[in-house]
Amino acid sequence: MTNKLSVGYFVNWGIYDRKFPPSALQVDTLTHILYAFANISPDGSVILSDKWADIEIHYPDDSWDEDQSSNLYGCFKQLYLLKKANRHLKVLLSIGGWSYSPALHPIVVDPHKRATFVETAVTLLEDLGLDGLDVDYEYPQDDEQAQGYVALLCELRLALDAHAQKKGTDYHFALTLFPSGKDYAGSWDSVAGHHSILESGSYDYRALPLPGAVTQIDSDRMPCWSYDPDTKEMITYDNEETAAAKGQWIQDQGLGGAMFWELSGDKCPSQPDRSEMECGPGKDAAPGPSLVQVVADAMGGIFKGTGEESEGWNWL
């Protein structure tokens, strides 16, 4: 039985222009979904960043006859339904991210605000029926903030353990830290380089290579890029070959698995057009496999549970 994890970010703003609701997720290729992002109030409280998308929007089959004040709707209900149908799947709330991380600077250095952060984060986890928390702090600016970040994670871990004890011996809530291999090159460089995947204007993998571009692979360092000589546009990204090499490297190094930012950018061979998603120049889907699936296969498969899962319990 393989034990590799396949972790991907689902972004709540993806339901708008991108038209990527939770139902579009290829959950058979994933073990964990990180829901991005929760925000942080000045007092340290962890809050939902878009309540309409997160807990209010009604999707098909959602009833309007129920008590709207006490029932959960929105993306979190849809993810709960996915978990119910796929007992191996876990959903975690990711807090921070690039846009909201500056709010963490004064929080992590203040013990009282850290305590508020911990208490409200655990409350959200309980209220939304989640399996854990992901703290995406980009980035501590000095030693004091770095030490405060460590203190926050320690305090949050203790609170999650205490919360799990209230649930019973079979419960464990995850607090995740995923090393992120990105931004090795970007707009700050004078020479084009690989791995500027989060730069403004970057393309989704699902749209690459662009028409007219020729794809090449550096066999020494294993990046892939496409280049259009007419537009003089170079785009560096992972394709099927480089993704498979990374998956094999994960297997060879005995690592726990892979993480992907973010899932609406992947290709979906079962729905190659996905006509409901945004389209246009640089957005139209190009043929090819799902990178998440390619990496999962190269890692030797992903962990789908112990076979003992039930309606009331599943693995973490």
PDB file of C-alpha atoms in Angstrom:
ATOM      1  CA  MET A   1       0.000   0.000   0.000  1.00  0.00           C
ATOM      2  CA  THR A   2       1.409   3.402  -0.968  1.00  0.00           C
ATOM      3  CA  ASN A   3       1.438   6.184   1.602  1.00  0.00           C
ATOM      4  CA  LYS A   4       2.182   9.222  -0.560  1.00  0.00           C
ATOM      5  CA  LEU A   5       0.141  12.376  -0.074  1.00  0.00           C
ATOM      6  CA  SER A   6      -1.186  14.500  -2.917  1.00  0.00           C
ATOM      7  CA  VAL A   7      -2.083  17.943  -1.612  1.00  0.00           C
ATOM      8  CA  GLY A   8      -3.640  20.769  -3.615  1.00  0.00           C
ATOM      9  CA  TYR A   9      -4.940  24.267  -2.972  1.00  0.00           C
ATOM     10  CA  PHE A  10      -8.548  25.146  -3.801  1.00  0.00           C
ATOM     11  CA  VAL A  11      -9.017  28.939  -3.955  1.00  0.00           C
ATOM     12  CA  ASN A  12     -12.363  30.471  -3.028  1.00  0.00           C
ATOM     13  CA  TRP A  13     -12.057  33.223  -5.648  1.00  0.00           C
ATOM     14  CA  GLY A  14     -11.866  30.522  -8.318  1.00  0.00           C
ATOM     15  CA  ILE A  15     -15.656  30.163  -8.324  1.00  0.00           C
ATOM     16  CA  TYR A  16     -16.046  33.592  -9.954  1.00  0.00           C
ATOM     17  CA  ASP A  17     -14.318  34.398 -13.267  1.00  0.00           C
ATOM     18  CA  ARG A  18     -12.526  31.059 -13.311  1.00  0.00           C
ATOM     19  CA  LYS A  19     -15.813  29.199 -12.802  1.00  0.00           C
ATOM     20  CA  PHE A  20     -14.080  26.466 -10.819  1.00  0.00           C
ATOM     21  CA  PRO A  21     -16.403  25.185  -8.063  1.00  0.00           C
ATOM     22  CA  PRO A  22     -15.528  22.296  -5.736  1.00  0.00           C
ATOM     23  CA  SER A  23     -17.383  19.891  -8.042  1.00  0.00           C
ATOM     24  CA  ALA A  24     -14.648  20.458 -10.661  1.00  0.00           C
ATOM     25  CA  LEU A  25     -11.963  18.975  -8.394  1.00  0.00           C
ATOM     26  CA  GLN A  26     -10.411  15.691  -9.514  1.00  0.00           C
ATOM     27  CA  VAL A  27     -10.595  14.221  -6.025  1.00  0.00           C
ATOM     28  CA  ASP A  28      -9.425  10.752  -7.054  1.00  0.00           C
ATOM     29  CA  THR A  29      -5.942  12.244  -7.543  1.00  0.00           C
ATOM     30  CA  LEU A  30      -5.844  14.011  -4.147  1.00  0.00           C
ATOM     31  CA  THR A  31      -5.517  13.123  -0.481  1.00  0.00           C
ATOM     32  CA  HIS A  32      -5.743  16.642   0.981  1.00  0.00           C
ATOM     33  CA  ILE A  33      -7.399  19.871  -0.167  1.00  0.00           C
ATOM     34  CA  LEU A  34      -6.139  23.142   1.321  1.00  0.00           C
ATOM     35  CA  TYR A  35      -8.899  25.764   1.244  1.00  0.00           C
ATOM     36  CA  ALA A  36      -7.411  29.183   0.493  1.00  0.00           C
ATOM     37  CA  PHE A  37      -7.547  31.535   2.279  1.00  0.00           C
ATOM     38  CA  ALA A  38      -8.821  32.661   5.660  1.00  0.00           C
ATOM     39  CA  ASN A  39      -7.965  36.214   6.746  1.00  0.00           C
ATOM     40  CA  ILE A  40      -6.856  37.554  10.139  1.00  0.00           C
ATOM     41  CA  SER A  41      -8.418  40.468  12.047  1.00  0.00           C
ATOM     42  CA  PRO A  42      -6.229  43.017  13.886  1.00  0.00           C
ATOM     43  CA  ASP A  43      -7.111  41.387  17.228  1.00  0.00           C
ATOM     44  CA  GLY A  44      -5.819  38.028  15.971  1.00  0.00           C
ATOM     45  CA  SER A  45      -9.167  36.447  15.098  1.00  0.00           C
ATOM     46  CA  VAL A  46      -9.128  34.081  12.126  1.00  0.00           C
ATOM     47  CA  ILE A  47     -12.051  34.976   9.838  1.00  0.00           C
ATOM     48  CA  LEU A  48     -13.440  33.789   6.529  1.00  0.00           C
ATOM     49  CA  SER A  49     -12.304  36.019   3.673  1.00  0.00           C
ATOM     50  CA  ASP A  50     -15.438  35.606   1.512  1.00  0.00           C
ATOM     51  CA  LYS A  51     -18.430  34.382   3.514  1.00  0.00           C
ATOM     52  CA  TRP A  52     -20.689  34.253   0.458  1.00  0.00           C
ATOM     53  CA  ALA A  53     -18.339  31.914  -1.412  1.00  0.00           C
ATOM     54  CA  ASP A  54     -17.317  30.002   1.704  1.00  0.00           C
ATOM     55  CA  ILE A  55     -20.600  29.284   3.492  1.00  0.00           C
ATOM     56  CA  GLU A  56     -23.553  31.052   1.827  1.00  0.00           C
ATOM     57  CA  ILE A  57     -23.790  30.449  -1.930  1.00  0.00           C
ATOM     58  CA  HIS A  58     -26.395  27.821  -2.836  1.00  0.00           C
ATOM     59  CA  TYR A  59     -25.315  25.208  -5.353  1.00  0.00           C
ATOM     60  CA  PRO A  60     -27.658  22.871  -7.273  1.00  0.00           C
ATOM     61  CA  ASP A  61     -29.535  20.544  -4.899  1.00  0.00           C
ATOM     62  CA  ASP A  62     -29.122  22.965  -1.984  1.00  0.00           C
ATOM     63  CA  SER A  63     -32.513  23.602  -0.407  1.00  0.00           C
ATOM     64  CA  TRP A  64     -33.991  27.032   0.235  1.00  0.00           C
ATOM     65  CA  ASP A  65     -36.621  25.520   2.549  1.00  0.00           C
ATOM     66  CA  GLU A  66     -34.196  24.707   5.375  1.00  0.00           C
ATOM     67  CA  ASP A  67     -33.298  27.011   8.247  1.00  0.00           C
ATOM     68  CA  GLN A  68     -30.801  29.257   6.484  1.00  0.00           C
ATOM     69  CA  SER A  69     -29.339  30.514   9.760  1.00  0.00           C
ATOM     70  CA  SER A  70     -28.096  27.149  11.004  1.00  0.00           C
ATOM     71  CA  ASN A  71     -27.229  25.163   7.871  1.00  0.00           C
ATOM     72  CA  LEU A  72     -23.897  25.215   6.086  1.00  0.00           C
ATOM     73  CA  TYR A  73     -23.802  26.083   2.389  1.00  0.00           C
ATOM     74  CA  GLY A  74     -21.187  27.432  -0.001  1.00  0.00           C
ATOM     75  CA  CYS A  75     -17.925  25.784  -0.959  1.00  0.00           C
ATOM     76  CA  PHE A  76     -17.478  24.203   2.450  1.00  0.00           C
ATOM     77  CA  LYS A  77     -20.708  22.235   2.127  1.00  0.00           C
ATOM     78  CA  GLN A  78     -19.649  21.056  -1.337  1.00  0.00           C
ATOM     79  CA  LEU A  79     -16.289  19.933   0.031  1.00  0.00           C
ATOM     80  CA  TYR A  80     -18.037  18.122   2.877  1.00  0.00           C
ATOM     81  CA  LEU A  81     -20.130  16.232   0.312  1.00  0.00           C
ATOM     82  CA  LEU A  82     -16.960  15.326  -1.600  1.00  0.00           C
ATOM     83  CA  LYS A  83     -15.416  14.005   1.620  1.00  0.00           C
ATOM     84  CA  LYS A  84     -18.529  11.995   2.371  1.00  0.00           C
ATOM     85  CA  ALA A  85     -18.306  10.317  -1.037  1.00  0.00           C
ATOM     86  CA  ASN A  86     -14.499   9.932  -0.919  1.00  0.00           C
ATOM     87  CA  ARG A  87     -13.576   8.754   2.558  1.00  0.00           C
ATOM     88  CA  HIS A  88      -9.837   9.111   1.960  1.00  0.00           C
ATOM     89  CA  LEU A  89     -10.147  12.854   1.340  1.00  0.00           C
ATOM     90  CA  LYS A  90      -9.179  15.533   3.872  1.00  0.00           C
ATOM     91  CA  VAL A  91      -9.973  19.260   3.840  1.00  0.00           C
ATOM     92  CA  LEU A  92      -7.894  21.824   5.722  1.00  0.00           C
ATOM     93  CA  LEU A  93      -8.335  25.576   6.103  1.00  0.00           C
ATOM     94  CA  SER A  94      -5.333  27.562   4.917  1.00  0.00           C
ATOM     95  CA  ILE A  95      -4.803  30.827   6.782  1.00  0.00           C
ATOM     96  CA  GLY A  96      -2.853  33.749   5.358  1.00  0.00           C
ATOM     97  CA  GLY A  97      -1.392  33.477   1.892  1.00  0.00           C
ATOM     98  CA  TRP A  98       0.373  36.297   0.078  1.00  0.00           C
ATOM     99  CA  SER A  99      -2.466  38.837   0.385  1.00  0.00           C
ATOM    100  CA  TYR A 100      -3.332  38.295   4.052  1.00  0.00           C
ATOM    101  CA  SER A 101       0.099  37.495   5.495  1.00  0.00           C
ATOM    102  CA  PRO A 102       0.948  41.126   6.406  1.00  0.00           C
ATOM    103  CA  ALA A 103      -1.824  40.911   9.005  1.00  0.00           C
ATOM    104  CA  LEU A 104       0.189  38.199  10.751  1.00  0.00           C
ATOM    105  CA  HIS A 105       3.227  40.405  11.442  1.00  0.00           C
ATOM    106  CA  PRO A 106       1.815  42.003  14.637  1.00  0.00           C
ATOM    107  CA  ILE A 107      -0.110  38.867  15.623  1.00  0.00           C
ATOM    108  CA  VAL A 108       2.782  36.428  15.944  1.00  0.00           C
ATOM    109  CA  VAL A 109       4.761  38.684  18.320  1.00  0.00           C
ATOM    110  CA  ASP A 110       1.838  39.280  20.705  1.00  0.00           C
ATOM    111  CA  PRO A 111       0.980  36.352  23.044  1.00  0.00           C
ATOM    112  CA  HIS A 112      -2.573  37.616  23.604  1.00  0.00           C
ATOM    113  CA  LYS A 113      -3.274  37.942  19.878  1.00  0.00           C
ATOM    114  CA  ARG A 114      -1.716  34.544  19.254  1.00  0.00           C
ATOM    115  CA  ALA A 115      -4.128  33.084  21.797  1.00  0.00           C
ATOM    116  CA  THR A 116      -7.048  34.683  19.959  1.00  0.00           C
ATOM    117  CA  PHE A 117      -5.729  33.320  16.669  1.00  0.00           C
ATOM    118  CA  VAL A 118      -5.518  29.806  18.094  1.00  0.00           C
ATOM    119  CA  GLU A 119      -8.951  29.880  19.724  1.00  0.00           C
ATOM    120  CA  THR A 120     -10.771  31.218  16.655  1.00  0.00           C
ATOM    121  CA  ALA A 121      -8.914  28.938  14.242  1.00  0.00           C
ATOM    122  CA  VAL A 122      -9.942  25.852  16.218  1.00  0.00           C
ATOM    123  CA  THR A 123     -13.527  27.149  16.396  1.00  0.00           C
ATOM    124  CA  LEU A 124     -13.650  27.473  12.601  1.00  0.00           C
ATOM    125  CA  LEU A 125     -12.207  23.984  12.229  1.00  0.00           C
ATOM    126  CA  GLU A 126     -14.991  22.610  14.448  1.00  0.00           C
ATOM    127  CA  ASP A 127     -17.823  24.656  12.939  1.00  0.00           C
ATOM    128  CA  LEU A 128     -16.887  23.774   9.356  1.00  0.00           C
ATOM    129  CA  GLY A 129     -16.137  20.107   9.992  1.00  0.00           C
ATOM    130  CA  LEU A 130     -12.520  20.365   8.856  1.00  0.00           C
ATOM    131  CA  ASP A 131      -9.604  18.001   9.342  1.00  0.00           C
ATOM    132  CA  GLY A 132      -6.829  20.470  10.081  1.00  0.00           C
ATOM    133  CA  LEU A 133      -5.213  23.850   9.533  1.00  0.00           C
ATOM    134  CA  ASP A 134      -2.503  25.190   7.249  1.00  0.00           C
ATOM    135  CA  VAL A 135      -0.690  28.401   8.244  1.00  0.00           C
ATOM    136  CA  ASP A 136       0.696  30.062   5.103  1.00  0.00           C
ATOM    137  CA  TYR A 137       2.771  32.957   6.455  1.00  0.00           C
ATOM    138  CA  GLU A 138       4.650  34.787   3.667  1.00  0.00           C
ATOM    139  CA  TYR A 139       6.935  35.755   5.352  1.00  0.00           C
ATOM    140  CA  PRO A 140       8.365  36.712   8.777  1.00  0.00           C
ATOM    141  CA  GLN A 141      10.328  39.951   8.384  1.00  0.00           C
ATOM    142  CA  ASP A 142      12.775  39.588  11.274  1.00  0.00           C
ATOM    143  CA  ASP A 143      13.952  37.241  14.026  1.00  0.00           C
ATOM    144  CA  GLU A 144      11.209  38.311  16.430  1.00  0.00           C
ATOM    145  CA  GLN A 145       8.483  37.465  13.925  1.00  0.00           C
ATOM    146  CA  ALA A 146      10.181  34.191  13.012  1.00  0.00           C
ATOM    147  CA  GLN A 147      10.299  33.165  16.671  1.00  0.00           C
ATOM    148  CA  GLY A 148       6.704  34.297  17.114  1.00  0.00           C
ATOM    149  CA  TYR A 149       5.671  32.178  14.142  1.00  0.00           C
ATOM    150  CA  VAL A 150       7.225  29.116  15.758  1.00  0.00           C
ATOM    151  CA  ALA A 151       5.474  29.953  19.037  1.00  0.00           C
ATOM    152  CA  LEU A 152       2.148  30.307  17.213  1.00  0.00           C
ATOM    153  CA  LEU A 153       2.532  26.905  15.579  1.00  0.00           C
ATOM    154  CA  CYS A 154       3.459  25.277  18.899  1.00  0.00           C
ATOM    155  CA  GLU A 155       0.452  26.824  20.628  1.00  0.00           C
ATOM    156  CA  LEU A 156      -1.832  25.835  17.766  1.00  0.00           C
ATOM    157  CA  ARG A 157      -0.536  22.270  17.847  1.00  0.00           C
ATOM    158  CA  LEU A 158      -1.299  22.006  21.574  1.00  0.00           C
ATOM    159  CA  ALA A 159      -4.793  23.398  21.021  1.00  0.00           C
ATOM    160  CA  LEU A 160      -5.506  20.933  18.215  1.00  0.00           C
ATOM    161  CA  ASP A 161      -4.349  18.037  20.381  1.00  0.00           C
ATOM    162  CA  ALA A 162      -6.580  19.214  23.231  1.00  0.00           C
ATOM    163  CA  HIS A 163      -9.502  19.563  20.827  1.00  0.00           C
ATOM    164  CA  ALA A 164      -8.891  16.072  19.461  1.00  0.00           C
ATOM    165  CA  GLN A 165      -9.016  14.593  22.973  1.00  0.00           C
ATOM    166  CA  LYS A 166     -12.548  15.925  23.331  1.00  0.00           C
ATOM    167  CA  LYS A 167     -13.507  13.997  20.197  1.00  0.00           C
ATOM    168  CA  GLY A 168     -12.084  10.635  21.203  1.00  0.00           C
ATOM    169  CA  THR A 169      -8.932   8.583  20.812  1.00  0.00           C
ATOM    170  CA  ASP A 170      -9.330   8.055  17.054  1.00  0.00           C
ATOM    171  CA  TYR A 171      -9.174  11.754  16.224  1.00  0.00           C
ATOM    172  CA  HIS A 172      -6.146  13.700  15.111  1.00  0.00           C
ATOM    173  CA  PHE A 173      -6.136  17.134  13.520  1.00  0.00           C
ATOM    174  CA  ALA A 174      -3.373  18.115  11.141  1.00  0.00           C
ATOM    175  CA  LEU A 175      -1.265  21.262  11.294  1.00  0.00           C
ATOM    176  CA  THR A 176       0.608  21.384   8.022  1.00  0.00           C
ATOM    177  CA  LEU A 177       3.773  22.976   6.708  1.00  0.00           C
ATOM    178  CA  PHE A 178       4.463  22.315   3.034  1.00  0.00           C
ATOM    179  CA  PRO A 179       7.833  23.416   1.594  1.00  0.00           C
ATOM    180  CA  SER A 180       7.065  25.402  -1.551  1.00  0.00           C
ATOM    181  CA  GLY A 181       9.385  25.158  -4.566  1.00  0.00           C
ATOM    182  CA  LYS A 182       8.600  28.351  -6.421  1.00  0.00           C
ATOM    183  CA  ASP A 183       9.758  31.876  -7.220  1.00  0.00           C
ATOM    184  CA  TYR A 184      13.268  30.815  -8.125  1.00  0.00           C
ATOM    185  CA  ALA A 185      13.082  33.456 -10.842  1.00  0.00           C
ATOM    186  CA  GLY A 186      10.733  36.342 -11.442  1.00  0.00           C
ATOM    187  CA  SER A 187      10.186  39.947 -12.482  1.00  0.00           C
ATOM    188  CA  TRP A 188      13.018  41.051 -10.173  1.00  0.00           C
ATOM    189  CA  ASP A 189      15.600  39.259 -12.364  1.00  0.00           C
ATOM    190  CA  SER A 190      17.349  40.765 -15.371  1.00  0.00           C
ATOM    191  CA  VAL A 191      17.729  37.356 -17.042  1.00  0.00           C
ATOM    192  CA  ALA A 192      14.828  35.002 -17.765  1.00  0.00           C
ATOM    193  CA  GLY A 193      14.868  31.898 -15.585  1.00  0.00           C
ATOM    194  CA  HIS A 194      12.790  28.943 -14.529  1.00  0.00           C
ATOM    195  CA  HIS A 195      10.017  28.667 -11.946  1.00  0.00           C
ATOM    196  CA  SER A 196       8.348  32.040 -11.890  1.00  0.00           C
ATOM    197  CA  ILE A 197       5.002  30.293 -11.603  1.00  0.00           C
ATOM    198  CA  LEU A 198       3.281  32.860  -9.389  1.00  0.00           C
ATOM    199  CA  GLU A 199       4.249  35.992 -11.257  1.00  0.00           C
ATOM    200  CA  SER A 200       1.521  38.334 -12.413  1.00  0.00           C
ATOM    201  CA  GLY A 201       0.429  37.323 -15.883  1.00  0.00           C
ATOM    202  CA  SER A 202       1.618  33.721 -15.611  1.00  0.00           C
ATOM    203  CA  TYR A 203      -0.323  31.071 -17.483  1.00  0.00           C
ATOM    204  CA  ASP A 204      -2.092  28.009 -16.173  1.00  0.00           C
ATOM    205  CA  TYR A 205      -0.604  24.665 -17.073  1.00  0.00           C
ATOM    206  CA  ARG A 206      -3.962  23.748 -18.623  1.00  0.00           C
ATOM    207  CA  ALA A 207      -3.419  26.406 -21.321  1.00  0.00           C
ATOM    208  CA  LEU A 208       0.182  25.476 -22.206  1.00  0.00           C
ATOM    209  CA  PRO A 209       1.929  25.323 -24.565  1.00  0.00           C
ATOM    210  CA  LEU A 210       0.415  28.303 -26.350  1.00  0.00           C
ATOM    211  CA  PRO A 211      -0.299  28.056 -30.086  1.00  0.00           C
ATOM    212  CA  GLY A 212       2.872  28.755 -32.066  1.00  0.00           C
ATOM    213  CA  ALA A 213       5.233  27.998 -29.196  1.00  0.00           C
ATOM    214  CA  VAL A 214       7.817  25.209 -29.276  1.00  0.00           C
ATOM    215  CA  THR A 215       8.354  23.185 -26.085  1.00  0.00           C
ATOM    216  CA  GLN A 216      11.851  22.247 -24.908  1.00  0.00           C
ATOM    217  CA  ILE A 217      13.287  20.465 -21.866  1.00  0.00           C
ATOM    218  CA  ASP A 218      16.609  21.034 -20.104  1.00  0.00           C
ATOM    219  CA  SER A 219      17.679  17.441 -19.419  1.00  0.00           C
ATOM    220  CA  ASP A 220      20.255  18.520 -16.813  1.00  0.00           C
ATOM    221  CA  ARG A 221      17.994  20.552 -14.524  1.00  0.00           C
ATOM    222  CA  MET A 222      14.647  19.151 -15.731  1.00  0.00           C
ATOM    223  CA  PRO A 223      12.690  22.346 -16.327  1.00  0.00           C
ATOM    224  CA  CYS A 224      10.393  22.711 -19.313  1.00  0.00           C
ATOM    225  CA  TRP A 225       9.730  25.867 -21.276  1.00  0.00           C
ATOM    226  CA  SER A 226       7.997  27.002 -24.412  1.00  0.00           C
ATOM    227  CA  TYR A 227       9.159  29.774 -26.709  1.00  0.00           C
ATOM    228  CA  ASP A 228       7.356  31.597 -29.485  1.00  0.00           C
ATOM    229  CA  PRO A 229       9.914  33.172 -31.848  1.00  0.00           C
ATOM    230  CA  ASP A 230       7.304  35.509 -33.315  1.00  0.00           C
ATOM    231  CA  THR A 231       6.184  37.023 -30.019  1.00  0.00           C
ATOM    232  CA  LYS A 232       9.548  36.394 -28.309  1.00  0.00           C
ATOM    233  CA  GLU A 233       7.656  35.029 -25.308  1.00  0.00           C
ATOM    234  CA  MET A 234       9.260  32.400 -23.081  1.00  0.00           C
ATOM    235  CA  ILE A 235       7.105  30.532 -20.560  1.00  0.00           C
ATOM    236  CA  THR A 236       8.668  28.162 -18.050  1.00  0.00           C
ATOM    237  CA  TYR A 237       6.455  25.502 -16.492  1.00  0.00           C
ATOM    238  CA  ASP A 238       6.147  21.801 -15.669  1.00  0.00           C
ATOM    239  CA  ASN A 239       4.891  19.420 -18.334  1.00  0.00           C
ATOM    240  CA  GLU A 240       4.203  15.690 -18.230  1.00  0.00           C
ATOM    241  CA  GLU A 241       7.878  14.708 -18.461  1.00  0.00           C
ATOM    242  CA  THR A 242       9.207  17.079 -15.800  1.00  0.00           C
ATOM    243  CA  ALA A 243       6.276  16.334 -13.480  1.00  0.00           C
ATOM    244  CA  ALA A 244       6.959  12.600 -13.773  1.00  0.00           C
ATOM    245  CA  ALA A 245      10.630  13.228 -12.966  1.00  0.00           C
ATOM    246  CA  LYS A 246       9.642  15.169  -9.839  1.00  0.00           C
ATOM    247  CA  GLY A 247       7.251  12.423  -8.779  1.00  0.00           C
ATOM    248  CA  GLN A 248       9.988   9.835  -9.204  1.00  0.00           C
ATOM    249  CA  TRP A 249      12.392  12.041  -7.230  1.00  0.00           C
ATOM    250  CA  ILE A 250       9.848  12.201  -4.401  1.00  0.00           C
ATOM    251  CA  GLN A 251       9.701   8.408  -4.465  1.00  0.00           C
ATOM    252  CA  ASP A 252      13.492   8.037  -4.581  1.00  0.00           C
ATOM    253  CA  GLN A 253      14.057  10.474  -1.707  1.00  0.00           C
ATOM    254  CA  GLY A 254      11.412   8.892   0.504  1.00  0.00           C
ATOM    255  CA  LEU A 255       9.449  12.137   0.816  1.00  0.00           C
ATOM    256  CA  GLY A 256       5.862  12.251   2.007  1.00  0.00           C
ATOM    257  CA  GLY A 257       4.237  13.472  -1.181  1.00  0.00           C
ATOM    258  CA  ALA A 258       3.594  16.501  -3.394  1.00  0.00           C
ATOM    259  CA  MET A 259       1.753  19.817  -3.067  1.00  0.00           C
ATOM    260  CA  PHE A 260       0.198  21.831  -5.919  1.00  0.00           C
ATOM    261  CA  TRP A 261      -0.718  25.494  -6.289  1.00  0.00           C
ATOM    262  CA  GLU A 262      -3.466  25.721  -7.365  1.00  0.00           C
ATOM    263  CA  LEU A 263      -5.910  23.146  -8.678  1.00  0.00           C
ATOM    264  CA  SER A 264      -7.924  25.230 -11.153  1.00  0.00           C
ATOM    265  CA  GLY A 265      -4.773  25.498 -13.278  1.00  0.00           C
ATOM    266  CA  ASP A 266      -4.512  21.758 -13.919  1.00  0.00           C
ATOM    267  CA  LYS A 267      -5.732  19.967 -17.025  1.00  0.00           C
ATOM    268  CA  CYS A 268      -8.724  17.647 -16.826  1.00  0.00           C
ATOM    269  CA  PRO A 269      -8.602  14.941 -19.523  1.00  0.00           C
ATOM    270  CA  SER A 270     -12.104  13.731 -18.654  1.00  0.00           C
ATOM    271  CA  GLN A 271     -13.424  17.230 -19.422  1.00  0.00           C
ATOM    272  CA  PRO A 272     -10.803  18.635 -21.820  1.00  0.00           C
ATOM    273  CA  ASP A 273     -12.807  21.689 -22.832  1.00  0.00           C
ATOM    274  CA  ARG A 274     -14.497  22.490 -19.513  1.00  0.00           C
ATOM    275  CA  SER A 275     -16.488  25.075 -21.440  1.00  0.00           C
ATOM    276  CA  GLU A 276     -17.834  26.562 -18.226  1.00  0.00           C
ATOM    277  CA  MET A 277     -14.344  27.794 -17.287  1.00  0.00           C
ATOM    278  CA  GLU A 278     -12.983  31.118 -18.473  1.00  0.00           C
ATOM    279  CA  CYS A 279     -11.458  31.064 -21.936  1.00  0.00           C
ATOM    280  CA  GLY A 280      -9.705  33.325 -24.408  1.00  0.00           C
ATOM    281  CA  PRO A 281      -6.097  33.938 -25.481  1.00  0.00           C
ATOM    282  CA  GLY A 282      -3.771  32.267 -23.003  1.00  0.00           C
ATOM    283  CA  LYS A 283      -6.684  30.585 -21.217  1.00  0.00           C
ATOM    284  CA  ASP A 284      -8.063  28.060 -23.701  1.00  0.00           C
ATOM    285  CA  ALA A 285      -7.347  24.499 -22.596  1.00  0.00           C
ATOM    286  CA  ALA A 286      -4.520  22.694 -24.391  1.00  0.00           C
ATOM    287  CA  PRO A 287      -4.449  18.889 -24.699  1.00  0.00           C
ATOM    288  CA  GLY A 288      -2.509  16.859 -22.174  1.00  0.00           C
ATOM    289  CA  PRO A 289      -2.756  14.922 -18.910  1.00  0.00           C
ATOM    290  CA  SER A 290      -3.438  16.157 -15.406  1.00  0.00           C
ATOM    291  CA  LEU A 291      -0.111  17.012 -13.742  1.00  0.00           C
ATOM    292  CA  VAL A 292      -1.539  15.990 -10.376  1.00  0.00           C
ATOM    293  CA  GLN A 293      -2.298  12.553 -11.810  1.00  0.00           C
ATOM    294  CA  VAL A 294       1.132  12.304 -13.468  1.00  0.00           C
ATOM    295  CA  VAL A 295       2.927  13.051 -10.197  1.00  0.00           C
ATOM    296  CA  ALA A 296       0.664  10.681  -8.248  1.00  0.00           C
ATOM    297  CA  ASP A 297       1.449   7.858 -10.666  1.00  0.00           C
ATOM    298  CA  ALA A 298       5.191   8.602 -10.603  1.00  0.00           C
ATOM    299  CA  MET A 299       5.183   8.548  -6.792  1.00  0.00           C
ATOM    300  CA  GLY A 300       3.718   5.050  -6.938  1.00  0.00           C
ATOM    301  CA  GLY A 301       0.148   6.098  -6.194  1.00  0.00           C
ATOM    302  CA  ILE A 302      -1.476   7.945  -3.317  1.00  0.00           C
ATOM    303  CA  PHE A 303      -2.806   6.819   0.032  1.00  0.00           C
ATOM    304  CA  LYS A 304      -6.533   6.093  -0.152  1.00  0.00           C
ATOM    305  CA  GLY A 305      -7.023   5.122   3.476  1.00  0.00           C
ATOM    306  CA  THR A 306      -6.769   1.939   5.474  1.00  0.00           C
ATOM    307  CA  GLY A 307      -9.962   0.298   4.273  1.00  0.00           C
ATOM    308  CA  GLU A 308     -11.483   0.781   7.734  1.00  0.00           C
ATOM    309  CA  GLU A 309     -13.097   4.154   7.018  1.00  0.00           C
ATOM    310  CA  SER A 310     -16.758   4.619   7.883  1.00  0.00           C
ATOM    311  CA  GLU A 311     -19.323   7.372   8.010  1.00  0.00           C
ATOM    312  CA  GLY A 312     -18.012   8.464  11.394  1.00  0.00           C
ATOM    313  CA  TRP A 313     -14.264   8.154  11.023  1.00  0.00           C
ATOM    314  CA  ASN A 314     -11.636   8.424   8.364  1.00  0.00           C
ATOM    315  CA  TRP A 315      -7.852   8.538   8.296  1.00  0.00           C
ATOM    316  CA  LEU A 316      -5.636  11.585   8.562  1.00  0.00           C
TER     317      LEU A 316
END
